[in-house]
Tab-separated table of C-alpha atoms in Angstrom:
chain	number	residue	atom	x	y	z
A	1	MET	CA	8.123	34.374	-17.932
A	2	ARG	CA	5.151	34.814	-20.279
A	3	VAL	CA	1.920	33.530	-18.781
A	4	LEU	CA	-1.357	32.902	-20.569
A	5	LEU	CA	-4.376	32.752	-18.234
A	6	THR	CA	-7.885	31.687	-19.170
A	7	SER	CA	-11.168	31.076	-17.403
A	8	HIS	CA	-14.857	30.979	-18.274
A	9	GLY	CA	-17.898	31.226	-16.059
A	10	SER	CA	-19.282	33.645	-13.530
A	11	THR	CA	-17.563	36.280	-11.423
A	12	GLY	CA	-16.404	33.614	-8.972
A	13	ASP	CA	-14.515	31.869	-11.798
A	14	ILE	CA	-12.924	35.036	-13.209
A	15	TYR	CA	-11.956	37.228	-10.243
A	16	PRO	CA	-9.483	34.806	-8.581
A	17	VAL	CA	-7.647	34.471	-11.916
A	18	ILE	CA	-7.492	38.263	-12.221
A	19	ARG	CA	-5.865	38.373	-8.783
A	20	LEU	CA	-3.383	35.706	-9.855
A	21	GLY	CA	-2.578	37.782	-12.932
A	22	CYS	CA	-1.915	40.841	-10.780
A	23	ALA	CA	0.431	38.856	-8.539
A	24	LEU	CA	2.322	37.610	-11.599
A	25	LEU	CA	2.636	41.171	-12.908
A	26	GLU	CA	3.917	42.331	-9.533
A	27	ALA	CA	6.551	39.571	-9.703
A	28	GLY	CA	7.783	40.914	-13.052
A	29	HIS	CA	6.122	38.483	-15.468
A	30	GLU	CA	4.176	39.188	-18.660
A	31	VAL	CA	0.510	38.211	-18.470
A	32	ARG	CA	-2.340	37.785	-20.926
A	33	PHE	CA	-5.866	36.818	-19.860
A	34	ALA	CA	-8.053	35.091	-22.446
A	35	THR	CA	-11.724	35.304	-21.530
A	36	VAL	CA	-15.087	36.619	-22.700
A	37	PRO	CA	-15.727	40.328	-23.445
A	38	PHE	CA	-18.190	40.546	-20.545
A	39	PHE	CA	-15.196	40.717	-18.162
A	40	ARG	CA	-12.885	42.805	-20.343
A	41	ASP	CA	-13.218	46.040	-18.349
A	42	GLU	CA	-12.367	44.261	-15.100
A	43	VAL	CA	-9.389	42.474	-16.667
A	44	GLU	CA	-7.989	45.703	-18.084
A	45	ARG	CA	-8.654	47.619	-14.836
A	46	ALA	CA	-6.254	45.126	-13.238
A	47	GLY	CA	-3.577	45.996	-15.821
A	48	LEU	CA	-3.753	42.645	-17.624
A	49	GLN	CA	-3.689	42.259	-21.409
A	50	PHE	CA	-7.106	41.052	-22.551
A	51	VAL	CA	-7.417	38.319	-25.197
A	52	TYR	CA	-10.842	37.779	-26.725
A	53	LEU	CA	-12.621	34.424	-26.390
A	54	PRO	CA	-16.233	33.676	-27.345
A	55	PRO	CA	-19.114	33.807	-26.565
A	56	ASP	CA	-20.106	37.471	-26.849
A	57	TRP	CA	-22.793	37.203	-24.197
A	58	GLY	CA	-24.071	40.121	-22.204
A	59	GLN	CA	-25.606	39.955	-18.745
A	60	SER	CA	-28.800	38.302	-20.020
A	61	GLY	CA	-26.845	35.505	-21.742
A	62	PHE	CA	-24.873	34.667	-18.626
A	63	SER	CA	-27.982	34.862	-16.461
A	64	GLU	CA	-29.755	32.398	-18.748
A	65	ALA	CA	-26.768	30.043	-18.570
A	66	MET	CA	-26.847	30.181	-14.772
A	67	ARG	CA	-30.555	29.305	-14.783
A	68	ASP	CA	-29.744	26.266	-16.919
A	69	LEU	CA	-27.191	25.116	-14.339
A	70	THR	CA	-29.845	25.080	-11.609
A	71	LYS	CA	-31.506	22.215	-13.520
A	72	ALA	CA	-28.541	19.877	-12.933
A	73	ARG	CA	-29.382	16.814	-10.845
A	74	ASN	CA	-25.820	16.113	-9.667
A	75	ALA	CA	-22.181	17.134	-10.206
A	76	ILE	CA	-21.732	14.993	-13.317
A	77	ASP	CA	-24.889	16.418	-14.844
A	78	LEU	CA	-23.666	19.931	-14.018
A	79	ILE	CA	-20.344	19.346	-15.778
A	80	GLY	CA	-22.225	17.927	-18.755
A	81	ILE	CA	-24.333	21.094	-19.054
A	82	ILE	CA	-21.218	23.299	-18.870
A	83	TYR	CA	-19.447	21.367	-21.615
A	84	LYS	CA	-22.522	21.274	-23.845
A	85	GLU	CA	-22.792	25.055	-23.508
A	86	SER	CA	-19.211	25.327	-24.843
A	87	LEU	CA	-19.731	23.261	-28.009
A	88	PRO	CA	-20.851	26.085	-30.365
A	89	TYR	CA	-17.691	28.046	-29.513
A	90	ILE	CA	-15.101	25.350	-28.878
A	91	ASP	CA	-13.413	25.412	-32.299
A	92	ASP	CA	-12.807	29.158	-32.017
A	93	ILE	CA	-11.589	28.784	-28.435
A	94	PHE	CA	-9.082	26.085	-29.419
A	95	SER	CA	-7.899	28.155	-32.394
A	96	ILE	CA	-7.343	31.353	-30.395
A	97	LEU	CA	-5.610	29.593	-27.529
A	98	ARG	CA	-3.369	27.623	-29.874
A	99	SER	CA	-2.177	30.923	-31.352
A	100	GLU	CA	-1.619	32.473	-27.919
A	101	LEU	CA	0.189	29.393	-26.600
A	102	ALA	CA	2.873	29.904	-29.239
A	103	TRP	CA	3.813	33.008	-27.209
A	104	ALA	CA	3.485	31.525	-23.714
A	105	ASP	CA	5.964	29.898	-21.323
A	106	LEU	CA	3.127	28.794	-19.039
A	107	PHE	CA	-0.599	28.163	-19.371
A	108	VAL	CA	-3.066	28.457	-16.479
A	109	SER	CA	-6.734	27.542	-16.884
A	110	SER	CA	-9.739	26.535	-14.810
A	111	TYR	CA	-9.843	22.874	-13.790
A	112	LEU	CA	-13.307	22.645	-15.373
A	113	PHE	CA	-11.719	22.834	-18.832
A	114	SER	CA	-8.792	20.442	-18.546
A	115	SER	CA	-8.998	19.746	-22.292
A	116	LEU	CA	-7.286	23.108	-22.651
A	117	SER	CA	-4.376	21.789	-20.573
A	118	VAL	CA	-4.106	18.881	-23.009
A	119	LEU	CA	-3.759	21.438	-25.819
A	120	ALA	CA	-0.950	23.235	-23.942
A	121	GLN	CA	0.880	20.018	-23.172
A	122	SER	CA	0.699	18.968	-26.822
A	123	MET	CA	2.570	22.193	-27.663
A	124	GLY	CA	5.213	21.645	-24.979
A	125	VAL	CA	3.879	24.402	-22.700
A	126	PRO	CA	3.694	23.501	-18.990
A	127	SER	CA	0.174	23.838	-17.641
A	128	ALA	CA	-1.539	24.470	-14.359
A	129	VAL	CA	-5.181	24.627	-13.390
A	130	THR	CA	-6.853	26.546	-10.603
A	131	THR	CA	-9.761	25.261	-8.608
A	132	PHE	CA	-11.747	27.449	-6.256
A	133	THR	CA	-13.342	24.609	-4.312
A	134	HIS	CA	-11.591	21.815	-2.470
A	135	ASN	CA	-14.268	19.146	-2.846
A	136	VAL	CA	-12.708	18.200	-6.200
A	137	VAL	CA	-9.258	17.592	-4.688
A	138	PRO	CA	-8.603	13.837	-4.407
A	139	SER	CA	-7.208	12.514	-1.151
A	140	PRO	CA	-6.680	9.010	0.234
A	141	SER	CA	-7.593	10.411	3.656
A	142	CYS	CA	-11.192	11.217	2.688
A	143	PRO	CA	-13.677	10.015	0.047
A	144	PRO	CA	-15.426	12.203	-2.538
A	145	VAL	CA	-18.225	14.350	-1.164
A	146	SER	CA	-21.413	12.435	-0.248
A	147	CYS	CA	-19.657	9.030	-0.347
A	148	PRO	CA	-19.555	6.772	2.772
A	149	ARG	CA	-16.513	7.392	4.994
A	150	LEU	CA	-16.218	3.908	6.631
A	151	LEU	CA	-15.141	5.513	9.895
A	152	VAL	CA	-15.440	2.252	11.907
A	153	PHE	CA	-12.985	0.390	9.651
A	154	PRO	CA	-9.173	0.258	9.972
A	155	ALA	CA	-7.223	3.186	8.503
A	156	ALA	CA	-5.591	1.092	5.775
A	157	LEU	CA	-8.975	-0.142	4.558
A	158	ARG	CA	-10.360	3.410	4.575
A	159	ARG	CA	-7.451	4.653	2.471
A	160	THR	CA	-7.998	1.883	-0.055
A	161	TRP	CA	-11.740	2.598	-0.154
A	162	ASN	CA	-11.228	6.341	-0.591
A	163	SER	CA	-8.651	5.857	-3.340
A	164	LEU	CA	-10.949	3.480	-5.203
A	165	LEU	CA	-13.837	5.951	-5.056
A	166	TRP	CA	-11.656	8.767	-6.387
A	167	TYR	CA	-10.396	6.550	-9.202
A	168	LEU	CA	-13.929	5.492	-10.185
A	169	GLY	CA	-15.160	9.074	-10.001
A	170	ASP	CA	-12.302	10.190	-12.208
A	171	ARG	CA	-13.092	7.513	-14.793
A	172	LEU	CA	-16.790	8.411	-14.861
A	173	ILE	CA	-16.359	12.177	-15.190
A	174	THR	CA	-13.532	11.837	-17.720
A	175	TRP	CA	-15.681	9.514	-19.841
A	176	ARG	CA	-18.618	11.927	-19.651
A	177	ILE	CA	-16.548	14.910	-20.806
A	178	ASN	CA	-14.901	13.004	-23.640
A	179	CYS	CA	-18.322	11.868	-24.863
A	180	ILE	CA	-19.370	15.511	-25.192
A	181	VAL	CA	-16.244	17.197	-26.550
A	182	GLY	CA	-14.277	14.256	-27.932
A	183	GLU	CA	-15.203	14.902	-31.551
A	184	ALA	CA	-14.404	18.605	-31.271
A	185	ALA	CA	-11.060	17.838	-29.636
A	186	LYS	CA	-10.197	15.286	-32.338
A	187	ARG	CA	-11.178	17.786	-35.016
A	188	ASN	CA	-8.645	20.196	-33.530
A	189	GLY	CA	-5.891	17.612	-33.178
A	190	ILE	CA	-6.210	17.329	-29.392
A	191	GLU	CA	-5.983	14.076	-27.459
A	192	PRO	CA	-8.881	13.003	-25.209
A	193	ILE	CA	-8.766	14.007	-21.547
A	194	ARG	CA	-7.151	11.231	-19.515
A	195	ASN	CA	-7.668	12.064	-15.835
A	196	PHE	CA	-10.049	14.934	-15.112
A	197	LEU	CA	-9.771	14.644	-11.316
A	198	LEU	CA	-6.474	12.877	-10.665
A	199	GLU	CA	-4.101	14.491	-13.173
A	200	PRO	CA	-5.772	17.506	-14.820
A	201	ALA	CA	-2.477	19.388	-15.374
A	202	ASP	CA	1.162	19.578	-14.306
A	203	ARG	CA	0.058	21.521	-11.209
A	204	VAL	CA	-3.298	22.067	-9.541
A	205	ILE	CA	-3.484	25.231	-7.464
A	206	VAL	CA	-6.315	24.993	-4.933
A	207	THR	CA	-7.178	28.583	-4.129
A	208	VAL	CA	-8.718	28.136	-0.700
A	209	SER	CA	-7.201	28.356	2.777
A	210	PRO	CA	-4.786	25.483	3.524
A	211	GLY	CA	-5.197	26.136	7.234
A	212	LEU	CA	-8.963	25.676	7.107
A	213	PHE	CA	-9.519	23.182	4.321
A	214	GLN	CA	-6.467	21.136	3.276
A	215	PRO	CA	-6.942	17.383	3.878
A	216	GLN	CA	-4.366	15.344	5.800
A	217	GLU	CA	-3.040	13.686	2.652
A	218	LEU	CA	-3.114	14.793	-0.981
A	219	TRP	CA	-3.210	12.498	-4.001
A	220	SER	CA	0.170	13.706	-5.262
A	221	ASP	CA	2.525	16.669	-5.082
A	222	ARG	CA	0.925	18.195	-8.164
A	223	PHE	CA	-1.875	19.473	-5.855
A	224	VAL	CA	-0.968	22.620	-3.884
A	225	PHE	CA	-3.204	24.648	-1.562
A	226	SER	CA	-2.139	28.252	-2.059
A	227	GLY	CA	-4.664	30.180	-0.012
A	228	TYR	CA	-7.291	32.553	-1.378
A	229	LEU	CA	-6.859	34.671	-4.512
A	230	ARG	CA	-9.286	37.543	-4.030
A	231	TRP	CA	-10.053	40.354	-6.479
A	232	GLN	CA	-12.630	43.022	-5.690
A	233	SER	CA	-14.764	45.331	-7.779
A	234	ALA	CA	-13.877	49.003	-7.429
A	235	GLU	CA	-15.257	50.692	-4.314
A	236	ASP	CA	-17.925	53.370	-4.757
A	237	SER	CA	-17.585	56.473	-2.572
A	238	ARG	CA	-21.122	57.681	-3.329
A	239	LEU	CA	-22.591	54.319	-2.348
A	240	GLU	CA	-20.495	54.365	0.818
A	241	GLU	CA	-22.196	57.613	1.854
A	242	GLU	CA	-25.608	56.061	1.160
A	243	LEU	CA	-24.781	52.947	3.183
A	244	ASN	CA	-23.483	55.004	6.100
A	245	GLN	CA	-26.664	57.051	6.098
A	246	PHE	CA	-28.887	53.968	5.844
A	247	CYS	CA	-27.101	51.960	8.532
A	248	ALA	CA	-26.665	54.945	10.874
A	249	GLY	CA	-23.849	53.220	12.759
A	250	GLU	CA	-25.681	49.885	12.961
A	251	LYS	CA	-24.460	46.597	11.437
A	252	VAL	CA	-27.298	45.062	9.420
A	253	PRO	CA	-27.980	41.755	7.621
A	254	ILE	CA	-27.008	41.614	3.936
A	255	LEU	CA	-28.672	39.403	1.309
A	256	THR	CA	-26.760	38.561	-1.887
A	257	PHE	CA	-27.040	35.651	-4.324
A	258	GLY	CA	-24.160	36.828	-6.526
A	259	SER	CA	-24.249	35.327	-10.009
A	260	VAL	CA	-26.902	32.728	-9.186
A	261	ASN	CA	-30.079	33.040	-11.195
A	262	PHE	CA	-33.306	31.109	-10.739
A	263	ASN	CA	-36.849	30.904	-12.019
A	264	ASP	CA	-39.667	32.958	-10.493
A	265	SER	CA	-37.303	35.312	-8.657
A	266	ARG	CA	-40.076	37.933	-8.448
A	267	LYS	CA	-42.444	35.509	-6.697
A	268	VAL	CA	-39.702	34.226	-4.406
A	269	MET	CA	-38.800	37.750	-3.330
A	270	ALA	CA	-42.468	38.609	-2.773
A	271	ARG	CA	-42.685	35.650	-0.361
A	272	PHE	CA	-39.554	36.840	1.384
A	273	ILE	CA	-40.719	40.430	1.778
A	274	ARG	CA	-43.978	39.230	3.331
A	275	SER	CA	-41.962	37.277	5.913
A	276	TRP	CA	-39.284	39.870	6.704
A	277	PRO	CA	-40.037	41.703	10.006
A	278	LYS	CA	-41.338	45.243	9.753
A	279	GLY	CA	-38.727	47.795	10.812
A	280	LYS	CA	-35.822	45.317	10.566
A	281	LYS	CA	-33.046	46.802	8.421
A	282	LEU	CA	-31.709	44.779	5.501
A	283	ILE	CA	-29.429	45.417	2.515
A	284	ILE	CA	-30.220	43.462	-0.675
A	285	GLN	CA	-27.683	43.190	-3.485
A	286	SER	CA	-29.619	42.655	-6.713
A	287	GLY	CA	-27.010	40.396	-8.385
A	288	TRP	CA	-27.539	38.428	-11.586
A	289	ALA	CA	-31.012	37.354	-10.465
A	290	GLY	CA	-32.110	40.993	-10.260
A	291	LEU	CA	-33.447	40.662	-6.714
A	292	SER	CA	-35.892	43.467	-6.076
A	293	VAL	CA	-38.519	44.799	-3.684
A	294	GLU	CA	-41.764	45.550	-5.514
A	295	SER	CA	-43.292	47.488	-2.631
A	296	PRO	CA	-40.530	49.745	-1.263
A	297	ARG	CA	-39.905	49.656	2.472
A	298	PRO	CA	-37.688	52.262	4.162
A	299	GLU	CA	-35.863	49.622	6.217
A	300	ILE	CA	-34.728	47.704	3.102
A	301	LYS	CA	-32.018	49.116	0.833
A	302	ARG	CA	-31.232	47.628	-2.591
A	303	VAL	CA	-27.758	47.987	-4.149
A	304	GLY	CA	-26.175	46.840	-7.410
A	305	LYS	CA	-22.629	45.798	-8.243
A	306	VAL	CA	-20.265	46.618	-5.406
A	307	SER	CA	-17.074	45.342	-3.826
A	308	HIS	CA	-17.792	42.568	-1.316
A	309	ASP	CA	-15.277	44.052	1.097
A	310	GLN	CA	-16.954	47.452	0.935
A	311	LEU	CA	-20.453	46.042	1.328
A	312	PHE	CA	-19.695	43.493	4.043
A	313	ARG	CA	-18.089	46.116	6.289
A	314	HIS	CA	-21.668	47.210	6.985
A	315	GLY	CA	-22.946	43.687	7.730
A	316	SER	CA	-23.862	41.884	10.915
A	317	LEU	CA	-24.147	38.692	8.850
A	318	VAL	CA	-24.385	37.752	5.170
A	319	ILE	CA	-27.182	35.671	3.635
A	320	HIS	CA	-25.796	34.120	0.459
A	321	HIS	CA	-25.858	31.188	-1.959
A	322	GLY	CA	-22.605	29.512	-0.949
A	323	GLY	CA	-20.606	30.405	-4.052
A	324	ALA	CA	-16.846	29.961	-3.675
A	325	GLY	CA	-16.051	33.664	-4.054
A	326	THR	CA	-18.830	34.926	-1.804
A	327	THR	CA	-18.015	32.363	0.891
A	328	ALA	CA	-14.384	33.487	0.791
A	329	SER	CA	-15.397	37.132	1.132
A	330	VAL	CA	-17.642	36.450	4.125
A	331	LEU	CA	-14.930	34.371	5.811
A	332	HIS	CA	-12.499	37.262	5.346
A	333	SER	CA	-15.043	39.765	6.666
A	334	GLY	CA	-15.240	38.003	10.042
A	335	ILE	CA	-19.045	37.870	10.285
A	336	PRO	CA	-21.450	34.873	10.250
A	337	HIS	CA	-23.246	33.320	7.272
A	338	VAL	CA	-26.694	32.058	6.373
A	339	VAL	CA	-26.153	29.867	3.324
A	340	ILE	CA	-28.971	29.035	0.874
A	341	PRO	CA	-27.439	26.674	-1.736
A	342	HIS	CA	-28.862	26.569	-5.268
A	343	ILE	CA	-26.459	24.582	-7.469
A	344	GLY	CA	-23.236	22.570	-7.642
A	345	ASP	CA	-20.664	22.982	-4.908
A	346	GLN	CA	-22.815	25.453	-2.964
A	347	TRP	CA	-24.172	22.622	-0.781
A	348	PHE	CA	-20.584	21.654	-0.038
A	349	PHE	CA	-19.674	25.168	1.074
A	350	ALA	CA	-22.804	25.312	3.230
A	351	ARG	CA	-21.595	22.191	5.047
A	352	GLU	CA	-18.127	23.689	5.441
A	353	VAL	CA	-19.581	26.876	6.941
A	354	LYS	CA	-21.506	24.765	9.458
A	355	ARG	CA	-18.428	22.611	10.185
A	356	LEU	CA	-16.426	25.738	10.995
A	357	GLY	CA	-19.208	26.890	13.314
A	358	VAL	CA	-19.704	30.249	11.605
A	359	GLY	CA	-23.187	29.965	10.117
A	360	LEU	CA	-26.385	28.130	9.256
A	361	GLU	CA	-27.848	26.513	6.134
A	362	LEU	CA	-31.413	26.892	4.855
A	363	LYS	CA	-33.232	24.873	2.215
A	364	CYS	CA	-33.767	26.717	-1.035
A	365	SER	CA	-37.472	25.806	-1.173
A	366	ARG	CA	-38.328	27.391	2.187
A	367	TRP	CA	-35.789	30.135	2.711
A	368	PRO	CA	-38.157	33.141	2.314
A	369	GLU	CA	-40.197	31.953	5.282
A	370	ASP	CA	-37.342	30.474	7.365
A	371	LEU	CA	-34.790	33.276	7.029
A	372	PRO	CA	-36.049	35.631	9.772
A	373	LYS	CA	-35.714	32.875	12.392
A	374	ALA	CA	-32.205	31.991	11.181
A	375	VAL	CA	-31.157	35.644	11.422
A	376	ARG	CA	-32.497	35.875	14.980
A	377	THR	CA	-30.599	32.711	15.920
A	378	ILE	CA	-27.304	34.133	14.699
A	379	GLU	CA	-27.900	37.544	16.260
A	380	LYS	CA	-28.476	35.865	19.643
A	381	SER	CA	-25.371	33.685	19.286
A	382	LYS	CA	-22.069	34.629	20.911
A	383	LYS	CA	-20.088	31.691	19.516
A	384	MET	CA	-20.664	32.191	15.777
A	385	PRO	CA	-19.525	35.844	15.604
A	386	ALA	CA	-16.513	35.024	17.799
A	387	LYS	CA	-15.465	32.080	15.616
A	388	ALA	CA	-16.002	34.126	12.457
A	389	LYS	CA	-13.661	36.819	13.785
A	390	ILE	CA	-10.975	34.259	14.692
A	391	ILE	CA	-11.135	32.736	11.199
A	392	ALA	CA	-10.801	36.154	9.556
A	393	GLU	CA	-7.698	36.870	11.659
A	394	ARG	CA	-6.255	33.496	10.634
A	395	LEU	CA	-6.865	34.175	6.950
A	396	GLU	CA	-5.027	37.487	7.224
A	397	GLN	CA	-1.850	35.486	7.917
A	398	GLU	CA	-2.055	33.610	4.579
A	399	ASN	CA	-0.772	35.001	1.281
A	400	GLY	CA	-2.396	32.989	-1.495
A	401	PRO	CA	-1.216	35.132	-4.442
A	402	ALA	CA	2.452	34.989	-3.415
A	403	LYS	CA	2.366	31.227	-2.883
A	404	ALA	CA	0.581	30.616	-6.207
A	405	VAL	CA	3.233	32.643	-8.051
A	406	ARG	CA	6.032	30.635	-6.393
A	407	VAL	CA	4.392	27.365	-7.436
A	408	LEU	CA	4.111	28.534	-11.046
A	409	GLU	CA	7.677	29.847	-11.153
A	410	GLU	CA	8.964	26.539	-9.809
A	411	LEU	CA	6.932	24.640	-12.407
A	412	VAL	CA	8.437	26.589	-15.316
A	413	ALA	CA	11.949	26.346	-13.870
A	414	ALA	CA	11.612	22.569	-13.503
A	415	LYS	CA	10.358	22.321	-17.085
A	416	GLU	CA	13.342	24.305	-18.352
A	417	VAL	CA	15.753	22.013	-16.517
A	418	GLU	CA	13.989	18.964	-17.887
A	419	ASP	CA	14.153	20.286	-21.467
A	420	SER	CA	17.733	21.547	-21.322
A	421	PRO	CA	20.269	19.433	-23.266
A	422	GLU	CA	22.589	17.301	-21.208
A	423	PRO	CA	26.265	18.420	-21.197
């Protein structure tokens, strides 16, 4: 089959889709990936055919966009900012994808942009969306994040309550998105989004571990937990030599905020360096925020872009922002977390890390001063490293890419049967 993939956003939004594309190629399908030029090299390194989509941002443009997202007051506000950012480019995006969909047997996009699924469906192309976080997956067995759970009430009443909350949340978010992009969609002959949360596409592939995170009951059979889709940057042999020399056989804490960017990063890091114990080794990945050490210290090593798997092999624990991709990488590495959420679903992943018993959460406002104590707590713990290792072993038994491919193949086959003329 011919599959058109698309995703916008940061590395955590792009890399799982690259891995899905590789799995589809391995299964003998043709694949095109429509995304921004910033990720072209990585897409083509994976052997996927790149299709251009705007904007033509470089690193500074994406970093600025990430800083804007940190201003969001809640999830609905965050989605509003994302959709407003897309408005200058949306006509071109619709035009390019409409042309590519004429070639495709299947369309797969990010759940954030379900209006693109509406475009595919209007052209008779079955559509799926991927979501890299399970807090957006509706379930009668649990309410949306941060809503009351009514645990003391009968099960039937809880199910009704949860379902009502999901329905109301769907109506609110769908209305908000249509207010922002409705005119652009109409201009391009596309119907308004109908159900952003409850029915965003023919299939919703939730690319997290079903064993760790799948709720007891899903809203419908269109939601499928596949397991993780993980793609890694190329490993660097020269950096590996440097890390081996720096660590000298010791596992050390690693600090990375990935694609998160924030104001006053220089001042924040200066506070942190003042608080970090003298002589205590630490690896800092600069990331999109450009984390740096103004006064070099021999016990602190700064690195740039590098494979998570390569870097985390040297870690005793990872201090990170709680992004979906980074959380997945730390879970697979089998070491504990210190999570410092900044935006969006990062608070949710911090709670999940604590629920699993594999890490701690720190407040963003005080983390430079509070981090050394958190690191000491984890290093003294026997339970957290042991649980982290057990979870990593469990994840090794799951095959997210293979399951995701099966789901997509079954979707296209069902569509072909549905469309075939009756004898």
